[in-house]
Short mmCIF file of C-alpha atoms and ligand atoms in Angstrom, two decimals:
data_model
loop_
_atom_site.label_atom_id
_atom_site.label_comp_id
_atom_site.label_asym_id
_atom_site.label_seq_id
_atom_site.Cartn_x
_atom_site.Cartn_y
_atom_site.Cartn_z
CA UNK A 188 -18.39 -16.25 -51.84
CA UNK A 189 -16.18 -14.90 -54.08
CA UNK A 190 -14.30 -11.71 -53.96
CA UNK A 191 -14.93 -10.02 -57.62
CA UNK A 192 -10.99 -9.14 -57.76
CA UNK A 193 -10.52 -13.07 -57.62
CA UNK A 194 -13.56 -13.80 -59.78
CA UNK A 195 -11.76 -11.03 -62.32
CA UNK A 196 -8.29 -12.92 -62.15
CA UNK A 197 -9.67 -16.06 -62.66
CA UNK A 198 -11.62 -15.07 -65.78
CA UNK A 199 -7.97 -13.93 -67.10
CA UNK A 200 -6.74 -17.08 -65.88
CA UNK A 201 -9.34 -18.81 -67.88
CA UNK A 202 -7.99 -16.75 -71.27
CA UNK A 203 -4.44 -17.78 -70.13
CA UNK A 204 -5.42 -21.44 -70.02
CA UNK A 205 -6.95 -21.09 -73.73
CA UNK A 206 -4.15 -18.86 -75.01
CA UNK A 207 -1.33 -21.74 -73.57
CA UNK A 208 -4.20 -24.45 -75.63
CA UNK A 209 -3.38 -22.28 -78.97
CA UNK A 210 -0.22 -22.00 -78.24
CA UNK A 211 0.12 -25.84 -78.42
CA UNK A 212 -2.34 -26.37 -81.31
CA UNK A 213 0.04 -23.82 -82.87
CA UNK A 214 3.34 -26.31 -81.84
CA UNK A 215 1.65 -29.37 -82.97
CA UNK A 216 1.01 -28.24 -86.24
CA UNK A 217 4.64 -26.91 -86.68
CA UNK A 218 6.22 -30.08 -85.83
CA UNK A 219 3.89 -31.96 -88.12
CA UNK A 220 4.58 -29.42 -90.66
CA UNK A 221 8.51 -30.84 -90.13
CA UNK A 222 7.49 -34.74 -90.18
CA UNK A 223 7.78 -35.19 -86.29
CA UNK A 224 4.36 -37.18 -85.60
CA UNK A 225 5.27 -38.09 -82.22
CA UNK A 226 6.08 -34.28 -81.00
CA UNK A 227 3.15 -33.44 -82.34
CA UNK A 228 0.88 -36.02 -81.03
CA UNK A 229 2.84 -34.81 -77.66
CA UNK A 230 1.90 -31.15 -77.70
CA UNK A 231 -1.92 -31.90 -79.32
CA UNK A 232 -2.27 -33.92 -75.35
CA UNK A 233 -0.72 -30.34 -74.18
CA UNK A 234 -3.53 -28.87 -76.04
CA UNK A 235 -6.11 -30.58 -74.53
CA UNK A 236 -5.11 -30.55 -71.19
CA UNK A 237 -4.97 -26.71 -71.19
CA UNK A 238 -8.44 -26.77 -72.41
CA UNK A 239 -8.98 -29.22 -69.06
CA UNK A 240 -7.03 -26.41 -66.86
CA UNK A 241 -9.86 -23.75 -68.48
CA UNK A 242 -12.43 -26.29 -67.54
CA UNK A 243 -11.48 -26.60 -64.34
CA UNK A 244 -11.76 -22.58 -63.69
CA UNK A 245 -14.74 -22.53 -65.17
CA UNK A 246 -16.40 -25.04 -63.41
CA UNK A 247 -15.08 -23.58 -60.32
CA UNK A 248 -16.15 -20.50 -61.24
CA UNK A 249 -19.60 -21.47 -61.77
CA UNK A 250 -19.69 -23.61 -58.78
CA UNK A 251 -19.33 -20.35 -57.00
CA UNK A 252 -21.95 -18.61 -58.58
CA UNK A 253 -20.06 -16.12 -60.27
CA UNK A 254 -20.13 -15.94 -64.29
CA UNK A 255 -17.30 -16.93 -66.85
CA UNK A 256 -16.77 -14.12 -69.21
CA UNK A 257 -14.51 -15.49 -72.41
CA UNK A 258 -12.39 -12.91 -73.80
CA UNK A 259 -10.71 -12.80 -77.30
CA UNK A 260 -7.36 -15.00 -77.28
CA UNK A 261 -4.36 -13.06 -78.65
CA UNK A 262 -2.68 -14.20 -81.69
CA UNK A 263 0.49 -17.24 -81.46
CA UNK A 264 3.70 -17.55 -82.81
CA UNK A 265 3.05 -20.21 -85.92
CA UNK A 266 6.66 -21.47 -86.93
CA UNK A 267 9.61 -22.15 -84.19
CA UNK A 268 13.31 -22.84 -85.64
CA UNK A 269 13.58 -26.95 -83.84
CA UNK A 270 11.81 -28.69 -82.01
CA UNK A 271 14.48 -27.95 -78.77
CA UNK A 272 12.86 -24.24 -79.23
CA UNK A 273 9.07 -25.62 -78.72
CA UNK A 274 10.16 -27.01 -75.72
CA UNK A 275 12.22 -24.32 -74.61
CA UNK A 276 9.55 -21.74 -75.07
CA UNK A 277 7.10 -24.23 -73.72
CA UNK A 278 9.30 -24.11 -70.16
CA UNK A 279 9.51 -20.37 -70.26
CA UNK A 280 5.87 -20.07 -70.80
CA UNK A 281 4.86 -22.79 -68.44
CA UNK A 282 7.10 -20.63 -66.09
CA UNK A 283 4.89 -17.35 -66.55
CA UNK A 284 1.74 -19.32 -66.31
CA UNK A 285 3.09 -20.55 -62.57
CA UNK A 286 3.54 -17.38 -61.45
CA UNK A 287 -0.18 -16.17 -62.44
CA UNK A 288 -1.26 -19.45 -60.64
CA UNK A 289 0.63 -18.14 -57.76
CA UNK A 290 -0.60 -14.62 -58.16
CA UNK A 291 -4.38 -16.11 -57.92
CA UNK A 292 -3.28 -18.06 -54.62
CA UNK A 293 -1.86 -14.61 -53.19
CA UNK A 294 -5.29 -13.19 -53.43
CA UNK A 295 -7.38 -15.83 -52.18
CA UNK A 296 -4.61 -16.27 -49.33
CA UNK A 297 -5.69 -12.33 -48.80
CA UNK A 298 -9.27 -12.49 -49.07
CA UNK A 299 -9.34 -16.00 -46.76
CA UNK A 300 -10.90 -17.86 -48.86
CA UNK A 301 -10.26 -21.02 -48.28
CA UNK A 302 -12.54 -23.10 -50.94
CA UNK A 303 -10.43 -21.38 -53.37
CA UNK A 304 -6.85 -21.60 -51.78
CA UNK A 305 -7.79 -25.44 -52.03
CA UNK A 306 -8.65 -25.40 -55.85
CA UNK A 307 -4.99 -23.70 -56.59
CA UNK A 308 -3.47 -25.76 -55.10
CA UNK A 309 -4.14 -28.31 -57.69
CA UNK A 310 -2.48 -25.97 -59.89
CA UNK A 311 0.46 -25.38 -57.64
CA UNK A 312 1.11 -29.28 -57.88
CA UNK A 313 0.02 -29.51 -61.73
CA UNK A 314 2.53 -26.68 -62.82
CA UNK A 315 5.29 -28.44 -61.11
CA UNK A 316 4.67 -31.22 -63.10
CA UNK A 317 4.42 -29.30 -66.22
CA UNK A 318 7.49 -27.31 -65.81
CA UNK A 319 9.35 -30.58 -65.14
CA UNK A 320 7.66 -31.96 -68.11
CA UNK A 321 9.31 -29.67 -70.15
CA UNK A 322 12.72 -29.61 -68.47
CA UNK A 323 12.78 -33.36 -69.61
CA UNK A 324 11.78 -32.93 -73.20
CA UNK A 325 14.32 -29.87 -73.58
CA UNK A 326 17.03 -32.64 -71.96
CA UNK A 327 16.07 -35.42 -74.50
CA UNK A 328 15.93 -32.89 -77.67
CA UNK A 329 19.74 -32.07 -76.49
CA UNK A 330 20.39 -36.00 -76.09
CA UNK A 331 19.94 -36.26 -79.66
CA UNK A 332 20.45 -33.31 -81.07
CA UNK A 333 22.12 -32.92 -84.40
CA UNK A 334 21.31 -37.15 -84.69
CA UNK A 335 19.07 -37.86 -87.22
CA UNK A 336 18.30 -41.37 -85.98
CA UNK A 337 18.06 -40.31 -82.47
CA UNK A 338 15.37 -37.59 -83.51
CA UNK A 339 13.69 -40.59 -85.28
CA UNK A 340 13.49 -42.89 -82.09
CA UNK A 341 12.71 -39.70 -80.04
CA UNK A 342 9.51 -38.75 -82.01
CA UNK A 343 8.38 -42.71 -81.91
CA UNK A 344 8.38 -41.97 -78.63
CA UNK A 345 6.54 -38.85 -78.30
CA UNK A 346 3.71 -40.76 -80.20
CA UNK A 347 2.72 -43.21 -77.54
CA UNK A 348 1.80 -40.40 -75.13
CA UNK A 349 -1.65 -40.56 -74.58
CA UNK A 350 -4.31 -38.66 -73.49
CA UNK A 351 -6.06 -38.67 -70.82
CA UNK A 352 -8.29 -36.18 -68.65
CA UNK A 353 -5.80 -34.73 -65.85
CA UNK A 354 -8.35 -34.48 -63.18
CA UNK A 355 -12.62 -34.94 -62.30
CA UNK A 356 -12.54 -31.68 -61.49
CA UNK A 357 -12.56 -31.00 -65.58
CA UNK A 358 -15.59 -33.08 -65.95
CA UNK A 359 -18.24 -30.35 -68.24
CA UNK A 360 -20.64 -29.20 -66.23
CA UNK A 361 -23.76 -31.43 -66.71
MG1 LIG B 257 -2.31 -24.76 -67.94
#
């Protein structure tokens, strides 16, 4: 079972997940608002996957017994000056979102529970991956930057990513 301090930080976790998914939506629609396709086919897949990360809570959540409470999701910045600043303030927030991850793994390390010290470590691994994600995109937006052509070939290649669901664990409960 459960402790209800985890089962409370895990229902904020779930908000964080959503807020990081409009915070995404918000990105994508920015850089299509500039003409970059590609980036924002790249940060609609970020949007989806966060709503995977909320789905994994949730299911997790309810596999325990305990009941999801949704909360409202707080307003996102809308316009960022490049794209080099959506990736920079992706890495920063990707950085705050680890350390809420790791917050969650401090209390279940506390209360002993050891189902859930296994389910964060998923996201231990997955926000390594995402704050190296980001670290590569802010490299390749330096790469180029200030070179039109390079931007070009950049954002061709930011439109092949494709989506696809991170983990089972996000399967909707059926
Ligand atoms: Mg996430």
């Amino acid at each position: 079972m459960i402790s209800e301090k985890l089962h409370n930080a895990i229902n904020e976790q779930i908000n964080a997940e959503l807020w990081s998914a409009y915070l995404y939506l918000s990105m994508s629609l920015d850089a299509e608002a500039k003409g970059h396709k590609g980036v924002a086919n790249w940060f609609f897949i970020q949007f989806k996957e966060e709503q995977d990360h909320a789905r994994i809570f949730m299911n997790y959540l309810n596999s325990q017994d305990v009941k999801v409470e949704l909360k409202p999701i707080a307003e996102v910045p809308v316009k960022w000056e490049s794209v080099l600043d959506m990736f920079k303030d992706t890495l920063n927030h990707e950085k705050k979102v680890t350390a809420l991850i790791h917050n969650l793994a401090h209390i279940a390390n506390d209360d002993k529970d050891f189902a859930s010290v296994n389910r964060l470590n998923w996201f231990i691994d997955e926000q390594v991956e995402e704050e190296e994600n980001a670290r590569d995109m802010i490299a390749a937006c330096e790469a180029v930057e200030g070179n039109k052509y390079g931007m070009y070939m950049l954002d061709k290649e930011l439109a092949t990513r494709t989506y696809k669901v991170p983990s089972p664990l996000a399967t909707a409960a059926e």
